[in-house]
Short mmCIF file of C-alpha atoms (C1' of nucleotides) in Angstrom, two decimals:
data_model
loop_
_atom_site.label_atom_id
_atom_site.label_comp_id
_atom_site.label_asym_id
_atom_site.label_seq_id
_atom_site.Cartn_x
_atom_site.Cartn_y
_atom_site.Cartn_z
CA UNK A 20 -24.41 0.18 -8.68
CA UNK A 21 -22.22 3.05 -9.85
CA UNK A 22 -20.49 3.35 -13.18
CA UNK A 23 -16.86 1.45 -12.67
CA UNK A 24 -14.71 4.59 -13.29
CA UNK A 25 -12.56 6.10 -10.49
CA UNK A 26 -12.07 3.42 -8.57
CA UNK A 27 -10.22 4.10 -5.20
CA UNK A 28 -6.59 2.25 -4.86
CA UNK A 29 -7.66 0.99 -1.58
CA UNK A 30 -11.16 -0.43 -2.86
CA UNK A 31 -9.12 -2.13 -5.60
CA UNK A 32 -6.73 -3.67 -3.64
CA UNK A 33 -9.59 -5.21 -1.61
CA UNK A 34 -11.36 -6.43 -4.94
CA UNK A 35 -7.83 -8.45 -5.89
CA UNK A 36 -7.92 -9.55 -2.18
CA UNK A 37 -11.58 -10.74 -2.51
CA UNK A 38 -10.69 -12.60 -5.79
CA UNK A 39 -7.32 -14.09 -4.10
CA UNK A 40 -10.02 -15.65 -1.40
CA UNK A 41 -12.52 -16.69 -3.85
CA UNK A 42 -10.00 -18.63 -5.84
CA UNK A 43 -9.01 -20.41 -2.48
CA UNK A 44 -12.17 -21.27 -1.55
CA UNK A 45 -12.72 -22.81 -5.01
CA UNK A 46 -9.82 -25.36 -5.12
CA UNK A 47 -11.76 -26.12 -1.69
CA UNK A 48 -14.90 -26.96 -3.45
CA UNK A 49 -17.46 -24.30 -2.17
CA UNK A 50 -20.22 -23.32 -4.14
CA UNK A 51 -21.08 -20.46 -2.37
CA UNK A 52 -20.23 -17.96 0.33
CA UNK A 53 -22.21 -15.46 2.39
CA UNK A 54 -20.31 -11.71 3.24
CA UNK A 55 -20.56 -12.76 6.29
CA UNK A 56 -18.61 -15.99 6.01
CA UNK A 57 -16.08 -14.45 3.61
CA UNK A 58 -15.02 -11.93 6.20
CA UNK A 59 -14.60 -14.29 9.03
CA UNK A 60 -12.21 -16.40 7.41
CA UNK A 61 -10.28 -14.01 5.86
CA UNK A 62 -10.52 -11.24 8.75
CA UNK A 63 -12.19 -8.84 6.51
CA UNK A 64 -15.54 -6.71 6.98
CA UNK A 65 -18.68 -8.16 5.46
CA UNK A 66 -20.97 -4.70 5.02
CA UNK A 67 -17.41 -3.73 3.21
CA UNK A 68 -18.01 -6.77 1.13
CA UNK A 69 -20.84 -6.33 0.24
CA UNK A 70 -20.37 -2.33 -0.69
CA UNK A 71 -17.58 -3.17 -2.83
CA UNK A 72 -19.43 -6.05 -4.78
CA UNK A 73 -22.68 -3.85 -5.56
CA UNK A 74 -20.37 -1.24 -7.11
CA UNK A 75 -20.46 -3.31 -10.03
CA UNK A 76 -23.83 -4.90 -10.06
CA UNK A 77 -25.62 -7.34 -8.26
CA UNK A 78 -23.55 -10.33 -7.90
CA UNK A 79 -24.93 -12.00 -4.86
CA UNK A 80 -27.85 -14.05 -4.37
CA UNK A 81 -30.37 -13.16 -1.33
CA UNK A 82 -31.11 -15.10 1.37
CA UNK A 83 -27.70 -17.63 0.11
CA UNK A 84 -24.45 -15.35 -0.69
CA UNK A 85 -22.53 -15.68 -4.02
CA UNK A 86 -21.55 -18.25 -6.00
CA UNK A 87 -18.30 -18.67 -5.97
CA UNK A 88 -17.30 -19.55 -9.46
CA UNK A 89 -19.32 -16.55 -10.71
CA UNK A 90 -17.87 -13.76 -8.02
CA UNK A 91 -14.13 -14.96 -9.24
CA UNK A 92 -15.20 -14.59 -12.73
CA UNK A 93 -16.33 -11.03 -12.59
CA UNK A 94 -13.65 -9.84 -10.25
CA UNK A 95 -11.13 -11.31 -12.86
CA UNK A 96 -13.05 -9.16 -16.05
CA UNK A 97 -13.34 -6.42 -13.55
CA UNK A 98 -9.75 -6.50 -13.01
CA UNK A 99 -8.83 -6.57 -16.11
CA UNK A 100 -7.49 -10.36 -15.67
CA UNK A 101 -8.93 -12.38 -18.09
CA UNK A 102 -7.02 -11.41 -20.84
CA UNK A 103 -2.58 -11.66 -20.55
CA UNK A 104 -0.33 -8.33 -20.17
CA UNK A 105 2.45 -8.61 -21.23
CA UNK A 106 5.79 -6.99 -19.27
CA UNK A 107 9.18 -6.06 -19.55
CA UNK A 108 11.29 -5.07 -16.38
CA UNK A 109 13.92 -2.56 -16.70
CA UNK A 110 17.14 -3.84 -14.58
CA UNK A 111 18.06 -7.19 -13.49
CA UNK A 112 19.08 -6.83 -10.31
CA UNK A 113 18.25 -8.83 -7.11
CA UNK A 114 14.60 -7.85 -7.30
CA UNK A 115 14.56 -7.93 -10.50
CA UNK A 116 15.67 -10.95 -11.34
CA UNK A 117 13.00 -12.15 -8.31
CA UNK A 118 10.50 -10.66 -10.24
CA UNK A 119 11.07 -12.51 -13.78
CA UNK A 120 11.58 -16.10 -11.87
CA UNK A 121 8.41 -15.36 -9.93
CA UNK A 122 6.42 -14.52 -12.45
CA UNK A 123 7.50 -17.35 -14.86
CA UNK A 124 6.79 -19.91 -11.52
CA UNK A 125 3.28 -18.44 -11.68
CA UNK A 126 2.30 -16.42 -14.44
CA UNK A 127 -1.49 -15.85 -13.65
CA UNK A 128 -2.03 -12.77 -16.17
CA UNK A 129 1.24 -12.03 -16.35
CA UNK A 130 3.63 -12.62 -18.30
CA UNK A 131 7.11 -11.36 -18.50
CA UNK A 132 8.52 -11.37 -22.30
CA UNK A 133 11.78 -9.16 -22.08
CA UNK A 134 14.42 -8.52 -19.64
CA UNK A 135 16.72 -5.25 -19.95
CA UNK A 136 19.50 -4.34 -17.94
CA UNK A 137 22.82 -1.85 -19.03
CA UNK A 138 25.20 -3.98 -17.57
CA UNK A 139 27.84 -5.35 -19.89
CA UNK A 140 28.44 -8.09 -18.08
CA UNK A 141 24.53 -9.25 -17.86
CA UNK A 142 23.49 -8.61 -21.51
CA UNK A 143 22.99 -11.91 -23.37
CA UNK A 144 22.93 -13.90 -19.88
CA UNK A 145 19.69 -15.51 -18.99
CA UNK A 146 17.08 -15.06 -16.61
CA UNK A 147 14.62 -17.36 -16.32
CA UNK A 148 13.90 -18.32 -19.62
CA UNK A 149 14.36 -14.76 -20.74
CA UNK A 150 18.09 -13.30 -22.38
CA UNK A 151 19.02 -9.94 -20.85
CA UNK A 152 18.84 -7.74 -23.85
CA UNK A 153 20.95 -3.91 -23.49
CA UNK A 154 19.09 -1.14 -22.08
CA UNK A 155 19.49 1.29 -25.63
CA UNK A 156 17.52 -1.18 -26.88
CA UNK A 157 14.11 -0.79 -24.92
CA UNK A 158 11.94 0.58 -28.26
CA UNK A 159 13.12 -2.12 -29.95
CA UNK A 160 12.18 -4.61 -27.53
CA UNK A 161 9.17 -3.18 -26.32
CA UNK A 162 8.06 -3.27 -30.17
CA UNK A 163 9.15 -6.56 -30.86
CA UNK A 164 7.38 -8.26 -27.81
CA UNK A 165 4.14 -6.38 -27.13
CA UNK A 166 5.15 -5.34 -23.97
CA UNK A 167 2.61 -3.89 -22.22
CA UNK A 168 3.76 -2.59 -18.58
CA UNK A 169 7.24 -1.88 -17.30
CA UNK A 170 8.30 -3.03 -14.37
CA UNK A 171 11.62 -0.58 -13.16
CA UNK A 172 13.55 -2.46 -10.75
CA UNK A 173 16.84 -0.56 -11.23
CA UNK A 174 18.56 1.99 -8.70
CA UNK A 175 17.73 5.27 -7.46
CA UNK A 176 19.49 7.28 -9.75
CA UNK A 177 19.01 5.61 -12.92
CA UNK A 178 15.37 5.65 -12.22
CA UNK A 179 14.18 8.82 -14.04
CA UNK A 180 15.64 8.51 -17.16
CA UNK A 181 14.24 4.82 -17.33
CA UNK A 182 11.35 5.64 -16.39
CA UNK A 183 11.22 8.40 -19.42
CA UNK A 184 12.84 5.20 -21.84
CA UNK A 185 10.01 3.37 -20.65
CA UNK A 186 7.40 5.98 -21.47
CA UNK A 187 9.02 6.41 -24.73
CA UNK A 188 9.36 3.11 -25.71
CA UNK A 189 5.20 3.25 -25.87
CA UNK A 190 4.32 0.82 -22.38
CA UNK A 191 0.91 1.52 -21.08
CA UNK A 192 1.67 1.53 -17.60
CA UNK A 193 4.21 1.13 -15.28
CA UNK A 194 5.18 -0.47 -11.96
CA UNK A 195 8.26 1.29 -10.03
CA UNK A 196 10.65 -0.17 -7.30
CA UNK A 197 13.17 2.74 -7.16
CA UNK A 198 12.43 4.66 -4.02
CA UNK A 199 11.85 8.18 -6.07
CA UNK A 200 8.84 10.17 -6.67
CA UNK A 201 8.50 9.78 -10.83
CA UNK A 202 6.22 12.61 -12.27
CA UNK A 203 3.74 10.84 -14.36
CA UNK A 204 1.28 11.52 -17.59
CA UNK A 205 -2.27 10.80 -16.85
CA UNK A 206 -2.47 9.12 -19.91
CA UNK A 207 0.08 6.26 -18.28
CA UNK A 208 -0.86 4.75 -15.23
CA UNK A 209 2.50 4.46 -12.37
CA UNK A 210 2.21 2.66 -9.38
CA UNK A 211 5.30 3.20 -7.08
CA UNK A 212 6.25 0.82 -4.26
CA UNK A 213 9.21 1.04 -2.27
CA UNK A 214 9.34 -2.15 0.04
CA UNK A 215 11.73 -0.24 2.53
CA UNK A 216 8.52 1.99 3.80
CA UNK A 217 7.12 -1.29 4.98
CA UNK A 218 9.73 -2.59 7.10
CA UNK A 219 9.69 1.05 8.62
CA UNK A 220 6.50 0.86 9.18
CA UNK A 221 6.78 -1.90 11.13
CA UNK A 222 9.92 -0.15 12.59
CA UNK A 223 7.67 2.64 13.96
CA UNK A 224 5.01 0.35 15.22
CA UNK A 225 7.83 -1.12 17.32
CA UNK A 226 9.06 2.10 18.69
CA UNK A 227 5.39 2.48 19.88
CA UNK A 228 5.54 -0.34 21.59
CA UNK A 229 8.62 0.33 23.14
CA UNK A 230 7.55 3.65 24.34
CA UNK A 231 4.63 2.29 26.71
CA UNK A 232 1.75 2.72 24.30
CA UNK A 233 -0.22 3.61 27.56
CA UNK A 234 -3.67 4.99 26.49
CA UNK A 235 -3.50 5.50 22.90
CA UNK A 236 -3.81 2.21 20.55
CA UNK A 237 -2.02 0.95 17.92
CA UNK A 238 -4.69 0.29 15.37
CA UNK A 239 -2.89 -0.86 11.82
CA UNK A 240 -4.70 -3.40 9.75
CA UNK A 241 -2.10 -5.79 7.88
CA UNK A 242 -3.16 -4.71 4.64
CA UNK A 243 -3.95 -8.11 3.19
CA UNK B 13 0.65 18.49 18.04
CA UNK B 14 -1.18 15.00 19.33
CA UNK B 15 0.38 12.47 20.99
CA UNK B 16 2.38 10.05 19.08
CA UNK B 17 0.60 7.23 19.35
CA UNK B 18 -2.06 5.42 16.90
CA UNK B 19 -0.49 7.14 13.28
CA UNK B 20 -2.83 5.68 10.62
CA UNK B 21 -0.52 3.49 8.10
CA UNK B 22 -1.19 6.22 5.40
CA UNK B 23 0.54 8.40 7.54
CA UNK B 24 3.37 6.27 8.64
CA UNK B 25 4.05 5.87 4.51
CA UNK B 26 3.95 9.82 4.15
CA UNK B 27 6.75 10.52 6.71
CA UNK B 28 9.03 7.63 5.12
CA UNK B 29 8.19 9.73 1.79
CA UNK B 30 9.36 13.00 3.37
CA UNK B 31 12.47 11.43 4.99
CA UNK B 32 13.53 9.99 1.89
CA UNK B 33 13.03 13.27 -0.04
CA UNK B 34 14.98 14.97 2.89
CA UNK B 35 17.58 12.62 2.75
CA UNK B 36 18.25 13.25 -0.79
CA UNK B 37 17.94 17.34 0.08
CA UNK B 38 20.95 16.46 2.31
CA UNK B 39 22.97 14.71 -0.13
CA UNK B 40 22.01 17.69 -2.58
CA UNK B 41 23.72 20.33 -0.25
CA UNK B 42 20.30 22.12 0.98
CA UNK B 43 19.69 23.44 4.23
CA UNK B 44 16.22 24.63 4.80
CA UNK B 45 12.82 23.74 2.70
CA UNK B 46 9.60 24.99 3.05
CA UNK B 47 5.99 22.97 2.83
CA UNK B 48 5.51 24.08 -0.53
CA UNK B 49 9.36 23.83 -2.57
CA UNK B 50 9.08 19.57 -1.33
CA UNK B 51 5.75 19.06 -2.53
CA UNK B 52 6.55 20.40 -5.75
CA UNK B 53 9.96 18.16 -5.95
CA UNK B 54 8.51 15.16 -4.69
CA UNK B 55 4.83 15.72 -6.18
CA UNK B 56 3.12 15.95 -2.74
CA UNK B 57 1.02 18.20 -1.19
CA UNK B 58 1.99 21.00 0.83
CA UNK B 59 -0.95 21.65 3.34
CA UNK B 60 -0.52 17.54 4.40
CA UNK B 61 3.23 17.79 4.98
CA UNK B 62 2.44 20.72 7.45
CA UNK B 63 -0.35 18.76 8.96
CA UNK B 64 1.42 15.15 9.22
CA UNK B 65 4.42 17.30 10.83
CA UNK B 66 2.58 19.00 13.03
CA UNK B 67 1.33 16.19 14.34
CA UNK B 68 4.32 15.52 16.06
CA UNK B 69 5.94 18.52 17.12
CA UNK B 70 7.06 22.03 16.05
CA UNK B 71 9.67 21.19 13.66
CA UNK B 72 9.57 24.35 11.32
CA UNK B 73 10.50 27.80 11.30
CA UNK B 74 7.58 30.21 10.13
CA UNK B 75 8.57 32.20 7.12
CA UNK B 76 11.65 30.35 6.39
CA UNK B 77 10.09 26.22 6.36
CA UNK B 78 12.19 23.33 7.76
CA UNK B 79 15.83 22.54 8.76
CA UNK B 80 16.45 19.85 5.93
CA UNK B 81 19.03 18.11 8.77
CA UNK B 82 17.14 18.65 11.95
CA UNK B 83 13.82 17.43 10.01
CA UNK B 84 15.30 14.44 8.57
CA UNK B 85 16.90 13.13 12.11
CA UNK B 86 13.33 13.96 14.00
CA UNK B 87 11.73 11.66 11.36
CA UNK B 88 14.42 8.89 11.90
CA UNK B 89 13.43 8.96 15.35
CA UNK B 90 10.07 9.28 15.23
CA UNK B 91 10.44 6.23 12.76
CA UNK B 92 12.23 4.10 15.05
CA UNK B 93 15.37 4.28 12.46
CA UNK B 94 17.73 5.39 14.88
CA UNK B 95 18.78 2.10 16.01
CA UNK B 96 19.85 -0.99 13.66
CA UNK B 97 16.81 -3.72 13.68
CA UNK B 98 17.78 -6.97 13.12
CA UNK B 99 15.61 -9.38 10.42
CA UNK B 100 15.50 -13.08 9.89
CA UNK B 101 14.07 -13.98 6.51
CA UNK B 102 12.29 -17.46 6.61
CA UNK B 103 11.94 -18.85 2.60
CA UNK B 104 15.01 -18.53 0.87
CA UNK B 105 13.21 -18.57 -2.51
CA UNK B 106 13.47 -16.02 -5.28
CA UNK B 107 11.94 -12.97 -3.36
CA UNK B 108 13.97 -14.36 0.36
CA UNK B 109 17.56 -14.19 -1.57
CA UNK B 110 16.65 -10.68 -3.22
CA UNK B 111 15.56 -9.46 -0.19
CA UNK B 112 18.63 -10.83 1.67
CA UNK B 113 20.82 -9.10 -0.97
CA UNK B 114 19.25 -6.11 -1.05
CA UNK B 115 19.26 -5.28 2.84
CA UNK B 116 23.03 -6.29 2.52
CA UNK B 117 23.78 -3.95 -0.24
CA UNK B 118 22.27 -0.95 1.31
CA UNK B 119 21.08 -1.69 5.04
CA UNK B 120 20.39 1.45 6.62
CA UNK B 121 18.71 0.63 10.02
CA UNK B 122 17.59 -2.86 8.57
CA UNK B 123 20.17 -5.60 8.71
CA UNK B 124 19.25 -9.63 8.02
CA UNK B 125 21.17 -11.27 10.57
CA UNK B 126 19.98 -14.57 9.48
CA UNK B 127 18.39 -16.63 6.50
CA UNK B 128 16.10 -19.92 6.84
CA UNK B 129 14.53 -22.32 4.64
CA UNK B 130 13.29 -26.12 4.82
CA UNK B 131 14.70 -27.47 1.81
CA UNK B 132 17.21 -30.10 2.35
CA UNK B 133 19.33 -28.87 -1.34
CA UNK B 134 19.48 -24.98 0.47
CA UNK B 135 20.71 -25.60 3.79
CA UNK B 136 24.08 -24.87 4.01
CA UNK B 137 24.65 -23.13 0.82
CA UNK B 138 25.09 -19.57 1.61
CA UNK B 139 22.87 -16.28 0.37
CA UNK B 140 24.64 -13.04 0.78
CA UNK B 141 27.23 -13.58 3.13
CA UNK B 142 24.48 -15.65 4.99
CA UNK B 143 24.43 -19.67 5.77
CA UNK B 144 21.17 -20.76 5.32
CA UNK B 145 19.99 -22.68 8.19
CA UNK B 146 17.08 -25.40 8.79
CA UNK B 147 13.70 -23.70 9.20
CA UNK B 148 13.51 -26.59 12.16
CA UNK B 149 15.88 -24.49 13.96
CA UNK B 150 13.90 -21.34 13.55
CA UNK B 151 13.55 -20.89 17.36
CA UNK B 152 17.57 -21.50 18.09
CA UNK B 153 18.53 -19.08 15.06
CA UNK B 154 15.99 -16.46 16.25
CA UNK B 155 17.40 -16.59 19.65
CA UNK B 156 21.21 -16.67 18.83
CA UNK B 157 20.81 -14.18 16.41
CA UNK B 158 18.66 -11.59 18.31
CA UNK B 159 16.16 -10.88 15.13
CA UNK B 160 13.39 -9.00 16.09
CA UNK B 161 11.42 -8.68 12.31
CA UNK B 162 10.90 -11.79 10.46
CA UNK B 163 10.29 -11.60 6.92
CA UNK B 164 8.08 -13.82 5.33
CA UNK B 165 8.95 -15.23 1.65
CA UNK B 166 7.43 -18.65 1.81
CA UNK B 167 4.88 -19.98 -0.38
CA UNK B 168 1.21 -19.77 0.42
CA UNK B 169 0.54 -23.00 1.24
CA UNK B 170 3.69 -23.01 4.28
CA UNK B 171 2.53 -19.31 4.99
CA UNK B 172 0.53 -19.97 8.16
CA UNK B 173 2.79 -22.36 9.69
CA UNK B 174 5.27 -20.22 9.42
CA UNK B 175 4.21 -17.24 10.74
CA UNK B 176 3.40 -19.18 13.93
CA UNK B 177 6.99 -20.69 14.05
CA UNK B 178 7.67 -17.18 14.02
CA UNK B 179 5.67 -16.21 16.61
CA UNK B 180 6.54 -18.71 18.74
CA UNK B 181 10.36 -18.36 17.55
CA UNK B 182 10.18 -14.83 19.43
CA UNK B 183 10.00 -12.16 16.85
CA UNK B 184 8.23 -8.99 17.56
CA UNK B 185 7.22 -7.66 13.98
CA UNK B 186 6.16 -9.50 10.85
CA UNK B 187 6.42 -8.64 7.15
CA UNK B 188 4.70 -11.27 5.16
CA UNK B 189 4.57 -11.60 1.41
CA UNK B 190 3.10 -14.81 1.08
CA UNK B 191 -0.14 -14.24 -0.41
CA UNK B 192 -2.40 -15.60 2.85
CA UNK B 193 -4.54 -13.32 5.16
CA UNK B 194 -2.68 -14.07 7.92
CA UNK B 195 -4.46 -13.85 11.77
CA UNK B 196 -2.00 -12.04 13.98
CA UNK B 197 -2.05 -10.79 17.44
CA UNK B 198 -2.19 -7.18 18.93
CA UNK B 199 0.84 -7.78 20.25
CA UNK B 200 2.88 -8.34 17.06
CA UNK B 201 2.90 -5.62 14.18
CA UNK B 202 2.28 -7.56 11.55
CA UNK B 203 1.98 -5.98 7.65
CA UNK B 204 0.91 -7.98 4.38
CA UNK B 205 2.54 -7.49 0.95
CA UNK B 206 1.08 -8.96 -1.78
CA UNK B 207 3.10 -8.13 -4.86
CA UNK B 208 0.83 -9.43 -7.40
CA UNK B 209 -1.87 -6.76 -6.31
CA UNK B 210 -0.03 -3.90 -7.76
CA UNK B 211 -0.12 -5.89 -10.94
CA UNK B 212 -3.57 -6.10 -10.93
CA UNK B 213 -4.01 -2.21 -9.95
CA UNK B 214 -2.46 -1.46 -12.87
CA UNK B 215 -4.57 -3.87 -14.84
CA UNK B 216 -7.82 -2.40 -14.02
CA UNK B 217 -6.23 0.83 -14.69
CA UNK B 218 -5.75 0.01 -18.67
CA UNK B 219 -9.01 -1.93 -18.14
CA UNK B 220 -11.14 0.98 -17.53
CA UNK B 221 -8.94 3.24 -19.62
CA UNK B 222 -9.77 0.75 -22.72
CA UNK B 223 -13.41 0.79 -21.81
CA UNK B 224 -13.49 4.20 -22.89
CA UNK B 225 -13.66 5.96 -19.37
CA UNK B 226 -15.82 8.39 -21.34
CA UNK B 227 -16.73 11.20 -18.41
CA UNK B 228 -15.52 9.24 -15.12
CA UNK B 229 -11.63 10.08 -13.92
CA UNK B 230 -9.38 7.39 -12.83
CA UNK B 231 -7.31 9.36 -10.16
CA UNK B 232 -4.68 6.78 -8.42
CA UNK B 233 -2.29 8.81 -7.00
CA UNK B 234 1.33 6.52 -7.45
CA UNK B 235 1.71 6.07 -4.20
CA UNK B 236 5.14 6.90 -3.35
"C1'" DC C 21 -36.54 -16.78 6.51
"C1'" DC C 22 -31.79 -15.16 5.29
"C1'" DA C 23 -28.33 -12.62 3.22
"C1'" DT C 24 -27.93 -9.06 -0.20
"C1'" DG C 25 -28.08 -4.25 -1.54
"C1'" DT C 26 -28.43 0.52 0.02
"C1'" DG C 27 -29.52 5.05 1.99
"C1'" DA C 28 -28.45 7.26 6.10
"C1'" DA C 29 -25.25 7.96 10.05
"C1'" DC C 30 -20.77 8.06 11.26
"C1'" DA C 31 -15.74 8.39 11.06
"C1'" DA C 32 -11.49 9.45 8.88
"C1'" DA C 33 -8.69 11.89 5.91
"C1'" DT C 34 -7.69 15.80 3.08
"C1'" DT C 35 -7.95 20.50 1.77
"C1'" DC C 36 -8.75 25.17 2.72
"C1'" DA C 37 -8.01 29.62 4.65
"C1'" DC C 38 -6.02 32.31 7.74
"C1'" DA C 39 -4.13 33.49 12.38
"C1'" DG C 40 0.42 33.84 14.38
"C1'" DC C 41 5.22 34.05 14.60
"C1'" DA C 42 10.15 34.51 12.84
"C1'" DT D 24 6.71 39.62 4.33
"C1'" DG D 25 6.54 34.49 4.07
"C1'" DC D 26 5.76 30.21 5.73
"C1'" DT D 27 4.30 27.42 9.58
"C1'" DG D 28 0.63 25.53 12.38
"C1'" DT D 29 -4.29 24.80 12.89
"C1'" DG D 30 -9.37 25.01 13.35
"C1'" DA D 31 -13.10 24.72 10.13
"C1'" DA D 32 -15.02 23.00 5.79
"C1'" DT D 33 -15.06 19.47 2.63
"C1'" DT D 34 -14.41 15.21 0.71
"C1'" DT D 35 -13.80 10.44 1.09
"C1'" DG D 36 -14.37 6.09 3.20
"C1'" DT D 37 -16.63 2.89 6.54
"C1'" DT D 38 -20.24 1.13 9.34
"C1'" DC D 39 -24.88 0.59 10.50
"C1'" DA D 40 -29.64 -0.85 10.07
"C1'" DC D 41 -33.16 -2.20 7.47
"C1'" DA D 42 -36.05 -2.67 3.33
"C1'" DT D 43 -35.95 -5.87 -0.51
"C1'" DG D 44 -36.18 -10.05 -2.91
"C1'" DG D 45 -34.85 -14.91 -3.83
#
DNA sequence: CCATGTGAACAAATTCACAGCA
DNA sequence: TGCTGTGAATTTGTTCACATGG
């Protein structure tokens, strides 16, 4: 076991898709479950497994696996889950919008408490359960509701100077959908995703295809 | 250069990154950038954009960098962006209509020819300037239409029925955000988004950052 | 016994440093 | 001179194989 600083993004993501599997498998009832058996059923690798579980201690039991119940649990505190954050997203726009109603469907550790947008026309409408409050007012509403992270769902060129709002208005991290490269603090964790690159992805794999593919191989994992 | 085929997914995300920087270059008037002026715009690094270039061909000019134009329209290609790729988008929930929406409002190669769901209240009712038609029909919709990506927005529990109608509807590409592991083919690119595992990225993130993270770094880069 | 936990081997990705060309 | 393109060095991540312990 290593101390649980500097975590890799990838090794991370596999944790929450480890967790997202053990949850599964306990609204099926099991007890317990070997790497081994883990891996097949959710096309994973068990040695990876296993690696990534005794970074935090020894969670497994030898000669039977890991109990279920007790895996999920840790992965949640490792994670951070087992307490709520609380978020605000920045423009209410198609995926924005999404986001709020999905989250309030299921909220897991999430939940969103404000809504801004600098529309006119969308202040003081509803979303979800949530009333669009104006964009000048992000301290305000940040202070109010304990926001926590900032989800930025608003376009392109609006991006930066939200972002900075954001930042200013005290969050403690930050979740971006605009398809620009924001310059972060250390101090405030910023995860950018920009669901276009994934349809091109897939775009390029294509091509490939089309192109004969003779010899070399097209090895992509689907990323969970 | 190498030959263009097996491009790890890392990669693939990189050159979308440098086309999208390039594209905004264009809009910005600029003709030429070198290695070093993008990854200090777009917070990249230099030596990779030479080497992930290079990869492919001799796109730059030494002592002078890259034709901000020629660049961008060798990565469209190389990307598979230079001809329009039709999508149908099976779950016309929250995240289907945003997605719907959003391809409408800006499409570039990416257009949604088509919109399914199997709720009996949906059918008919339009998203976008889209009818929504039975997911029964998948196969007929997929073939009338000519879709080539389907887009997964279903939830978990329809996910793997789904992706097989798909399958066996025809398509040639996948992009699932249901959160399932889903077992796909060689033969059909297939890439998994789950969006609540950025949420918990950035959960562990202010985990470990509360826990002190006395000595150990937490370095994430943002990821695009 | 059986499956975990782990050091050692291997593979992949990134960074470096500089040769080579406009 | 300045910046690309690239082999070599380094770092990071994954897989293997087995010793360890329930």
């Amino acid at each position: 076991m290593a101390d649980p600083h500097d975590v890799s993004s990838v090794t991370l993501n596999r944790l929450s898709l480890y967790l997202r599997a053990l949850r599964q498998l306990q609204l099926q009832g099991e007890r317990t479950i070997s790497s081994l058996a883990l891996a097949e059923r959710y096309h994973l690798s068990a040695p990876q497994i296993r690696k990534d579980l005794a970074r935090f201690g020894e969670f497994g039991i030898r000669g039977v696996g890991y109990d279920v119940g007790e895996l999920a649990g840790r992965l949640r505190g490792l994670l951070g889950l087992d307490r709520e954050h609380r978020l605000v997203v920045v423009g209410i726009g198609n995926l924005g919008s999404a986001f709020v109603r999905f989250l309030e469907d299921e909220p897991g550790s999430f939940r969103v408490v404000a809504a801004v947008d600098n529309d006119r026309a969308k202040i003081g409408r509803r979303v979800g359960s949530l009333v669009i409050r104006p964009l000048a007012d992000l301290a305000a509403v940040v202070a109010e509701s304990g926001a926590e992270i900032g989800i930025l769902t608003v376009p392109a060129r609006a991006a930066d100077a939200n972002y900075r709002a954001l930042l200013d208005a005290g969050v403690s991290a930050v979740l971006n959908f605009a398809p620009v490269a924001l310059a972060h603090p250390d101090s405030v964790p910023t995860k950018s995703v920009d669901l276009r690159i994934y349809l091109e992805e897939l775009a390029f794999q294509l091509a490939a295809q089309h192109l004969g593919a003779a010899g070399g191989e097209r090895r992509l994992p689907d990323g969970g």
